[in-house]
Amino acid sequence: MASRRILKELRDLQRDPPTSCSAGPVAQDMFHWQATIIGPNDSPYAGGVFQVTIHFPPDYPFKPPKVAFRTKVFHPNINNNGNICLDILKDQWSPALTISKVLLSICSLLTDPNPDDPLVPEIAHMHKTDRVKYESMARSWTQKYAMC
């Protein structure tokens, strides 16, 4: 079941890729993908190229994929290990969701962080109390870690 579903999602992604994202298997391992997300223009991550890993569980799509940033990013919902605090990757997962929708949700999270459900409370506090400093730090990290 999982293999057929993953293959279908890969074909759908190749036929109709989401804006500013790409994804596909690493080597021949259909359960381990690499994705690339281009930082949204209307965010402090603009111009950045962010590498993301996707691991599908054997019981996908009944369980969510494990998705993590490999590129360092200054964000209240993404920690130093690249873990992402996103409801659809946890308790709001549904088998109706796809990797394409997950990638679009991550892009949306880059544009609109959720400081009320942070993985990094210090960054969330900065986002709430000093937006200029937060955006400056996010831009600085993007230039340092996500630009060639």
GROMACS .gro file of C-alpha atoms in nm:
model
  148
    1MET     CA    1   0.000   0.000   0.000
    2ALA     CA    2   0.266   0.253   0.107
    3SER     CA    3   0.485   0.191  -0.200
    4ARG     CA    4   0.198   0.242  -0.445
    5ARG     CA    5   0.083   0.559  -0.268
    6ILE     CA    6   0.437   0.703  -0.257
    7LEU     CA    7   0.489   0.625  -0.626
    8LYS     CA    8   0.159   0.796  -0.712
    9GLU     CA    9   0.260   1.106  -0.513
   10LEU     CA   10   0.597   1.113  -0.691
   11ARG     CA   11   0.424   1.104  -1.032
   12ASP     CA   12   0.181   1.377  -0.921
   13LEU     CA   13   0.471   1.593  -0.797
   14GLN     CA   14   0.656   1.553  -1.126
   15ARG     CA   15   0.346   1.633  -1.329
   16ASP     CA   16   0.232   1.930  -1.117
   17PRO     CA   17   0.507   2.047  -0.879
   18PRO     CA   18   0.409   2.288  -0.600
   19THR     CA   19   0.537   2.644  -0.634
   20SER     CA   20   0.895   2.687  -0.507
   21CYS     CA   21   0.933   2.319  -0.408
   22SER     CA   22   1.069   1.998  -0.550
   23ALA     CA   23   1.103   1.650  -0.402
   24GLY     CA   24   1.196   1.299  -0.497
   25PRO     CA   25   1.357   0.977  -0.376
   26VAL     CA   26   1.718   0.951  -0.265
   27ALA     CA   27   1.882   0.694  -0.495
   28GLN     CA   28   1.631   0.411  -0.537
   29ASP     CA   29   1.483   0.430  -0.185
   30MET     CA   30   1.118   0.527  -0.230
   31PHE     CA   31   1.076   0.567   0.148
   32HIS     CA   32   1.355   0.829   0.178
   33TRP     CA   33   1.316   1.153  -0.015
   34GLN     CA   34   1.504   1.479  -0.043
   35ALA     CA   35   1.310   1.801  -0.097
   36THR     CA   36   1.415   2.154  -0.183
   37ILE     CA   37   1.216   2.456  -0.071
   38ILE     CA   38   1.288   2.803  -0.206
   39GLY     CA   39   1.238   3.069   0.062
   40PRO     CA   40   0.917   3.264  -0.007
   41ASN     CA   41   0.972   3.614  -0.151
   42ASP     CA   42   0.748   3.775   0.110
   43SER     CA   43   0.954   3.640   0.401
   44PRO     CA   44   1.298   3.693   0.557
   45TYR     CA   45   1.390   3.357   0.398
   46ALA     CA   46   1.365   3.497   0.043
   47GLY     CA   47   1.641   3.372  -0.185
   48GLY     CA   48   1.729   3.082   0.042
   49VAL     CA   49   1.744   2.724  -0.081
   50PHE     CA   50   1.646   2.490   0.202
   51GLN     CA   51   1.714   2.115   0.194
   52VAL     CA   52   1.458   1.895   0.366
   53THR     CA   53   1.453   1.520   0.427
   54ILE     CA   54   1.135   1.315   0.414
   55HIS     CA   55   1.108   0.963   0.560
   56PHE     CA   56   0.790   0.770   0.491
   57PRO     CA   57   0.684   0.513   0.753
   58PRO     CA   58   0.589   0.162   0.634
   59ASP     CA   59   0.224   0.238   0.719
   60TYR     CA   60   0.209   0.561   0.515
   61PRO     CA   61  -0.038   0.729   0.449
   62PHE     CA   62  -0.200   0.619   0.775
   63LYS     CA   63   0.093   0.767   0.967
   64PRO     CA   64   0.258   1.099   0.875
   65PRO     CA   65   0.601   1.120   0.713
   66LYS     CA   66   0.894   1.241   0.921
   67VAL     CA   67   1.006   1.570   0.769
   68ALA     CA   68   1.310   1.769   0.883
   69PHE     CA   69   1.519   2.060   0.759
   70ARG     CA   70   1.881   1.977   0.679
   71THR     CA   71   1.957   2.345   0.620
   72LYS     CA   72   1.985   2.553   0.937
   73VAL     CA   73   1.700   2.800   0.969
   74PHE     CA   74   1.618   3.068   1.229
   75HIS     CA   75   1.249   3.004   1.296
   76PRO     CA   76   1.030   2.960   1.606
   77ASN     CA   77   0.878   2.637   1.472
   78ILE     CA   78   1.201   2.469   1.349
   79ASN     CA   79   1.471   2.367   1.596
   80ASN     CA   80   1.847   2.314   1.557
   81ASN     CA   81   1.792   1.948   1.466
   82GLY     CA   82   1.566   2.055   1.180
   83ASN     CA   83   1.251   1.922   1.347
   84ILE     CA   84   0.937   2.107   1.241
   85CYS     CA   85   0.644   2.191   1.466
   86LEU     CA   86   0.355   2.165   1.220
   87ASP     CA   87   0.017   2.024   1.321
   88ILE     CA   88  -0.033   1.824   0.999
   89LEU     CA   89   0.290   1.635   1.072
   90LYS     CA   90   0.153   1.536   1.412
   91ASP     CA   91  -0.201   1.513   1.545
   92GLN     CA   92  -0.371   1.678   1.245
   93TRP     CA   93  -0.230   1.430   0.991
   94SER     CA   94  -0.483   1.271   0.759
   95PRO     CA   95  -0.431   1.007   0.489
   96ALA     CA   96  -0.595   1.256   0.251
   97LEU     CA   97  -0.287   1.482   0.282
   98THR     CA   98   0.001   1.451   0.037
   99ILE     CA   99   0.369   1.545   0.035
  100SER     CA  100   0.280   1.829  -0.201
  101LYS     CA  101   0.041   1.970   0.061
  102VAL     CA  102   0.302   1.918   0.334
  103LEU     CA  103   0.564   2.112   0.135
  104LEU     CA  104   0.317   2.395   0.070
  105SER     CA  105   0.235   2.405   0.442
  106ILE     CA  106   0.605   2.433   0.525
  107CYS     CA  107   0.638   2.722   0.276
  108SER     CA  108   0.340   2.885   0.443
  109LEU     CA  109   0.505   2.835   0.784
  110LEU     CA  110   0.814   3.020   0.656
  111THR     CA  111   0.592   3.313   0.556
  112ASP     CA  112   0.371   3.301   0.867
  113PRO     CA  113   0.542   3.146   1.171
  114ASN     CA  114   0.328   3.026   1.460
  115PRO     CA  115   0.498   3.172   1.771
  116ASP     CA  116   0.213   3.043   1.991
  117ASP     CA  117   0.321   2.680   1.931
  118PRO     CA  118   0.701   2.712   1.922
  119LEU     CA  119   0.978   2.455   1.918
  120VAL     CA  120   1.224   2.734   2.003
  121PRO     CA  121   1.064   2.961   2.268
  122GLU     CA  122   1.343   3.222   2.253
  123ILE     CA  123   1.288   3.279   1.880
  124ALA     CA  124   0.911   3.286   1.933
  125HIS     CA  125   0.954   3.552   2.202
  126MET     CA  126   1.171   3.759   1.967
  127HIS     CA  127   0.913   3.719   1.688
  128LYS     CA  128   0.643   3.854   1.921
  129THR     CA  129   0.838   4.135   2.090
  130ASP     CA  130   1.099   4.252   1.836
  131ARG     CA  131   0.990   4.164   1.482
  132VAL     CA  132   1.266   4.376   1.322
  133LYS     CA  133   1.539   4.186   1.511
  134TYR     CA  134   1.371   3.851   1.434
  135GLU     CA  135   1.353   3.925   1.060
  136SER     CA  136   1.712   4.051   1.060
  137MET     CA  137   1.836   3.730   1.228
  138ALA     CA  138   1.627   3.512   0.993
  139ARG     CA  139   1.771   3.696   0.690
  140SER     CA  140   2.123   3.665   0.829
  141TRP     CA  141   2.089   3.287   0.882
  142THR     CA  142   1.934   3.250   0.538
  143GLN     CA  143   2.233   3.427   0.380
  144LYS     CA  144   2.479   3.226   0.589
  145TYR     CA  145   2.330   2.877   0.555
  146ALA     CA  146   2.083   2.873   0.263
  147MET     CA  147   2.251   3.067  -0.016
  148CYS     CA  148   2.517   2.930  -0.249
   0.00000   0.00000   0.00000
